[in-house]
GROMACS .gro file of C-alpha atoms in nm:
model
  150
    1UNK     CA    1   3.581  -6.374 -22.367
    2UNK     CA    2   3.243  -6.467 -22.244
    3UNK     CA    3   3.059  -6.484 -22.556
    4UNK     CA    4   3.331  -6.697 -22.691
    5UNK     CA    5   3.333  -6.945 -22.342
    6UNK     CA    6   2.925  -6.931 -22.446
    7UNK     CA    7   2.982  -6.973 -22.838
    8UNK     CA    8   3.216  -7.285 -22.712
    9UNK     CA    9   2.920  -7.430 -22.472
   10UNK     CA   10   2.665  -7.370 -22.722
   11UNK     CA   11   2.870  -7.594 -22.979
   12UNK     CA   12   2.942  -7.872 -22.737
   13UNK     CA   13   2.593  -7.898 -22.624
   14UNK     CA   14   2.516  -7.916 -23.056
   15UNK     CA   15   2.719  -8.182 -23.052
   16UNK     CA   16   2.647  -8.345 -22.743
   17UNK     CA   17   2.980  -8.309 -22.636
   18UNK     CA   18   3.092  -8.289 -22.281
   19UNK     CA   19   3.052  -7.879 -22.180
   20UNK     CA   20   3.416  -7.721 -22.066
   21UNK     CA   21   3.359  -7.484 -21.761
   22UNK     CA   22   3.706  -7.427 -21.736
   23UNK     CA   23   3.696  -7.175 -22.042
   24UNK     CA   24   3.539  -6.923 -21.804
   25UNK     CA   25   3.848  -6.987 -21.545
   26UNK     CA   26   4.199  -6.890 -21.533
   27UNK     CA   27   4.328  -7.241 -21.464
   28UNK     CA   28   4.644  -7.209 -21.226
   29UNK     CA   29   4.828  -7.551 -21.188
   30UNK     CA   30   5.114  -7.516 -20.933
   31UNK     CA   31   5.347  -7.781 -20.720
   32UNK     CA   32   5.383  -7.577 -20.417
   33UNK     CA   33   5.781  -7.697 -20.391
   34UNK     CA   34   5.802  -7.391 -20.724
   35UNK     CA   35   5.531  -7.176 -20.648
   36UNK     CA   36   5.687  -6.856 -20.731
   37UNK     CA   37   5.835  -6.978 -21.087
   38UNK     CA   38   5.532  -7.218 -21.169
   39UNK     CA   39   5.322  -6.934 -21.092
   40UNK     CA   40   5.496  -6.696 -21.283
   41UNK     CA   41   5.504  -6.956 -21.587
   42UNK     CA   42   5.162  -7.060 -21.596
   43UNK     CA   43   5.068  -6.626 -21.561
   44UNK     CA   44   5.316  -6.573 -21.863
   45UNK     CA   45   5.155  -6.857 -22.064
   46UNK     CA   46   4.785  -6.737 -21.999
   47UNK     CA   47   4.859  -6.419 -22.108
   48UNK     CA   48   4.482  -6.468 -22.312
   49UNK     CA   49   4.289  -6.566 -21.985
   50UNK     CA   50   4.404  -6.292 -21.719
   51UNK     CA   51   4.062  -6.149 -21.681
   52UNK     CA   52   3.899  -6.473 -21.627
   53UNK     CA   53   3.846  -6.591 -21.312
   54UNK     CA   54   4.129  -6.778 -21.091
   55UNK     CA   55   4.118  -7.091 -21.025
   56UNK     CA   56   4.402  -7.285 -20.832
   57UNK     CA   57   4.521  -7.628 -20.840
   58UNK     CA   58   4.833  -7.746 -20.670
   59UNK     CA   59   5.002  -8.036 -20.865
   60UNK     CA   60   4.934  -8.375 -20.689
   61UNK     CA   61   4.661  -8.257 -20.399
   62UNK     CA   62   4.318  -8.373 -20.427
   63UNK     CA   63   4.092  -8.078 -20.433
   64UNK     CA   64   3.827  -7.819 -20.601
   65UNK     CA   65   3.867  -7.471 -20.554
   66UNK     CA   66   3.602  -7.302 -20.441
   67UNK     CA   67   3.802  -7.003 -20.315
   68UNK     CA   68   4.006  -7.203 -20.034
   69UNK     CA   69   4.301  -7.318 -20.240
   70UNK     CA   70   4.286  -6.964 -20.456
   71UNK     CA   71   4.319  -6.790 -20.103
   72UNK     CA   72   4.583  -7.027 -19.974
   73UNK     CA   73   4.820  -7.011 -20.296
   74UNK     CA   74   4.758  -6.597 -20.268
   75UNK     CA   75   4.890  -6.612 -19.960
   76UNK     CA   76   5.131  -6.855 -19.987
   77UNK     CA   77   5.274  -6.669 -20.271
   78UNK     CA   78   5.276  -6.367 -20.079
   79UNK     CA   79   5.438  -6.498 -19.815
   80UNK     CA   80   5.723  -6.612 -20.055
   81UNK     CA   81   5.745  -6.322 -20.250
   82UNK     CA   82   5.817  -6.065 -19.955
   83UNK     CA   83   6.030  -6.342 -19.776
   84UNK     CA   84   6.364  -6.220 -19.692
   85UNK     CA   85   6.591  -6.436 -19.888
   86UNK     CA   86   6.406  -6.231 -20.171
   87UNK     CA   87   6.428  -5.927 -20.032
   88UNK     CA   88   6.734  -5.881 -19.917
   89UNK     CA   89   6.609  -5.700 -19.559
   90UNK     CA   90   6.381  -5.730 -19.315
   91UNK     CA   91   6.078  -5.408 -19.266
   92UNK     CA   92   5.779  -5.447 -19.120
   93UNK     CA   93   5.478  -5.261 -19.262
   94UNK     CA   94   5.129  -5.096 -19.055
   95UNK     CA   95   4.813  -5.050 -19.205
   96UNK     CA   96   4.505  -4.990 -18.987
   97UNK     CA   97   4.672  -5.080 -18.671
   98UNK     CA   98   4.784  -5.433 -18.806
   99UNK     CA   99   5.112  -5.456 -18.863
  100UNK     CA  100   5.209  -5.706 -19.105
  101UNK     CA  101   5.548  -5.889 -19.141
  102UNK     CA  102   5.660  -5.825 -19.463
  103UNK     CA  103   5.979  -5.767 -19.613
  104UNK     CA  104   6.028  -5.559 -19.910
  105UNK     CA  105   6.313  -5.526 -20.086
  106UNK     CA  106   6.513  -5.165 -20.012
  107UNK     CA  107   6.379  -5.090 -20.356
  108UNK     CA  108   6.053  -5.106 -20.287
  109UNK     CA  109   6.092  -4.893 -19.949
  110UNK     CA  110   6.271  -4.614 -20.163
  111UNK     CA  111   5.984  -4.598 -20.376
  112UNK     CA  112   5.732  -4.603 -20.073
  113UNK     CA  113   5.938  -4.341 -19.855
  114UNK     CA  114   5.999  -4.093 -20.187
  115UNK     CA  115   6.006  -3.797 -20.040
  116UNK     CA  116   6.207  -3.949 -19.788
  117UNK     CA  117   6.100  -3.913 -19.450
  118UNK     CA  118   6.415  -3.941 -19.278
  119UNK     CA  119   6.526  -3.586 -19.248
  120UNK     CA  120   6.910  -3.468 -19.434
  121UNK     CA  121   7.009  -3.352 -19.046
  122UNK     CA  122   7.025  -3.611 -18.870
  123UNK     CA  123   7.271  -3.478 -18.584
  124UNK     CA  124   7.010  -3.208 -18.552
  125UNK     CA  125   6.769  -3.498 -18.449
  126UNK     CA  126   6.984  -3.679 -18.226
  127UNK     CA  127   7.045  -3.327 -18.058
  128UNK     CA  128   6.645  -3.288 -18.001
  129UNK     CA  129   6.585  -3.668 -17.886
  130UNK     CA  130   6.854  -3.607 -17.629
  131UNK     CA  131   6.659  -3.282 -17.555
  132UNK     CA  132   6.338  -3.463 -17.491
  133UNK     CA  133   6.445  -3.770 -17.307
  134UNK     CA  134   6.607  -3.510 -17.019
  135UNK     CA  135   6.300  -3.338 -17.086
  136UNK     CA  136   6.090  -3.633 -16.982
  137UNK     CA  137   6.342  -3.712 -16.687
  138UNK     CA  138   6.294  -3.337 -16.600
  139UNK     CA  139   6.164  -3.360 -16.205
  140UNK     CA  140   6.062  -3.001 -16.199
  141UNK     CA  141   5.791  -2.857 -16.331
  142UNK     CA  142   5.799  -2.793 -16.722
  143UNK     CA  143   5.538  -2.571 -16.745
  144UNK     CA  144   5.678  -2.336 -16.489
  145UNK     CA  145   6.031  -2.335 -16.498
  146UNK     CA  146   6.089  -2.331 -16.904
  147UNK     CA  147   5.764  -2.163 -16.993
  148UNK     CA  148   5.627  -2.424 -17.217
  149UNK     CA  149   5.387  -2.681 -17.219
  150UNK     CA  150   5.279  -3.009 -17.439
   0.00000   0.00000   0.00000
């Protein structure tokens, strides 16, 4: 792709033509009123230019991106995507100690849980939360009177 974006520049500049920098771009052109579809469109008709660079322009909005608008329709996107009139739930996620507000569809938690982590008994785990919160309420000492310790 680059030596043809450089075959392309070489013959304009022959020709003393106008040189196209947008061959070395993947040229996104979204209103933000569609984002999801127009994005999804424009991806499915670049099919040719998906290892190109991304560049983003939103439909009607004075603007070059130099990153900024590519960042904002990422997250934009994102935000859309994992919105819960698409996913049909509402999940939070942690990574790192951040906890971000996104909400996957139950598909995508099945997938991310598989082994589940929720365990078959669950009786037997409502019997051992009961256990600990008298445990924690205990006003004795633990240590001494049921031989164990934490």
């Amino acid at each position: 792709m680059i030596l043809n974006a450089r075959q392309s520049l070489l013959n304009r500049a022959i020709h003393q033509q106008m040189a196209d920098i947008d061959v070395f771009f993947l040229n996104l052109n979204i209103h933000r009123s569609n984002l999801v579809s127009d994005s999804l469109n424009e991806i499915a008709k670049k099919q040719n230019d998906l290892k190109k660079k991304l560049k983003v322009t939103f439909i009607g909005e004075p603007g070059l991106d130099m990153g900024g608008l590519t960042k904002e329709w990422f997250l934009l996107l994102i935000k859309q995507i994992f919105h819960e009139d698409y996913a049909n739930g509402s999940r939070s996620l942690q990574l790192n100690v951040r906890i971000l507000d996104l909400h996957f569809p139950t598909l995508c938690f099945k997938k991310l849980l598989s082994p589940p982590v929720v365990p078959v008994d669950v009786d037997r785990c409502n019997d051992v939360a009961v256990g600990l919160k008298e445990l924690l309420s205990y006003e004795g000492n633990v240590e001494e009177d049921f031989c164990m310790n934490f």
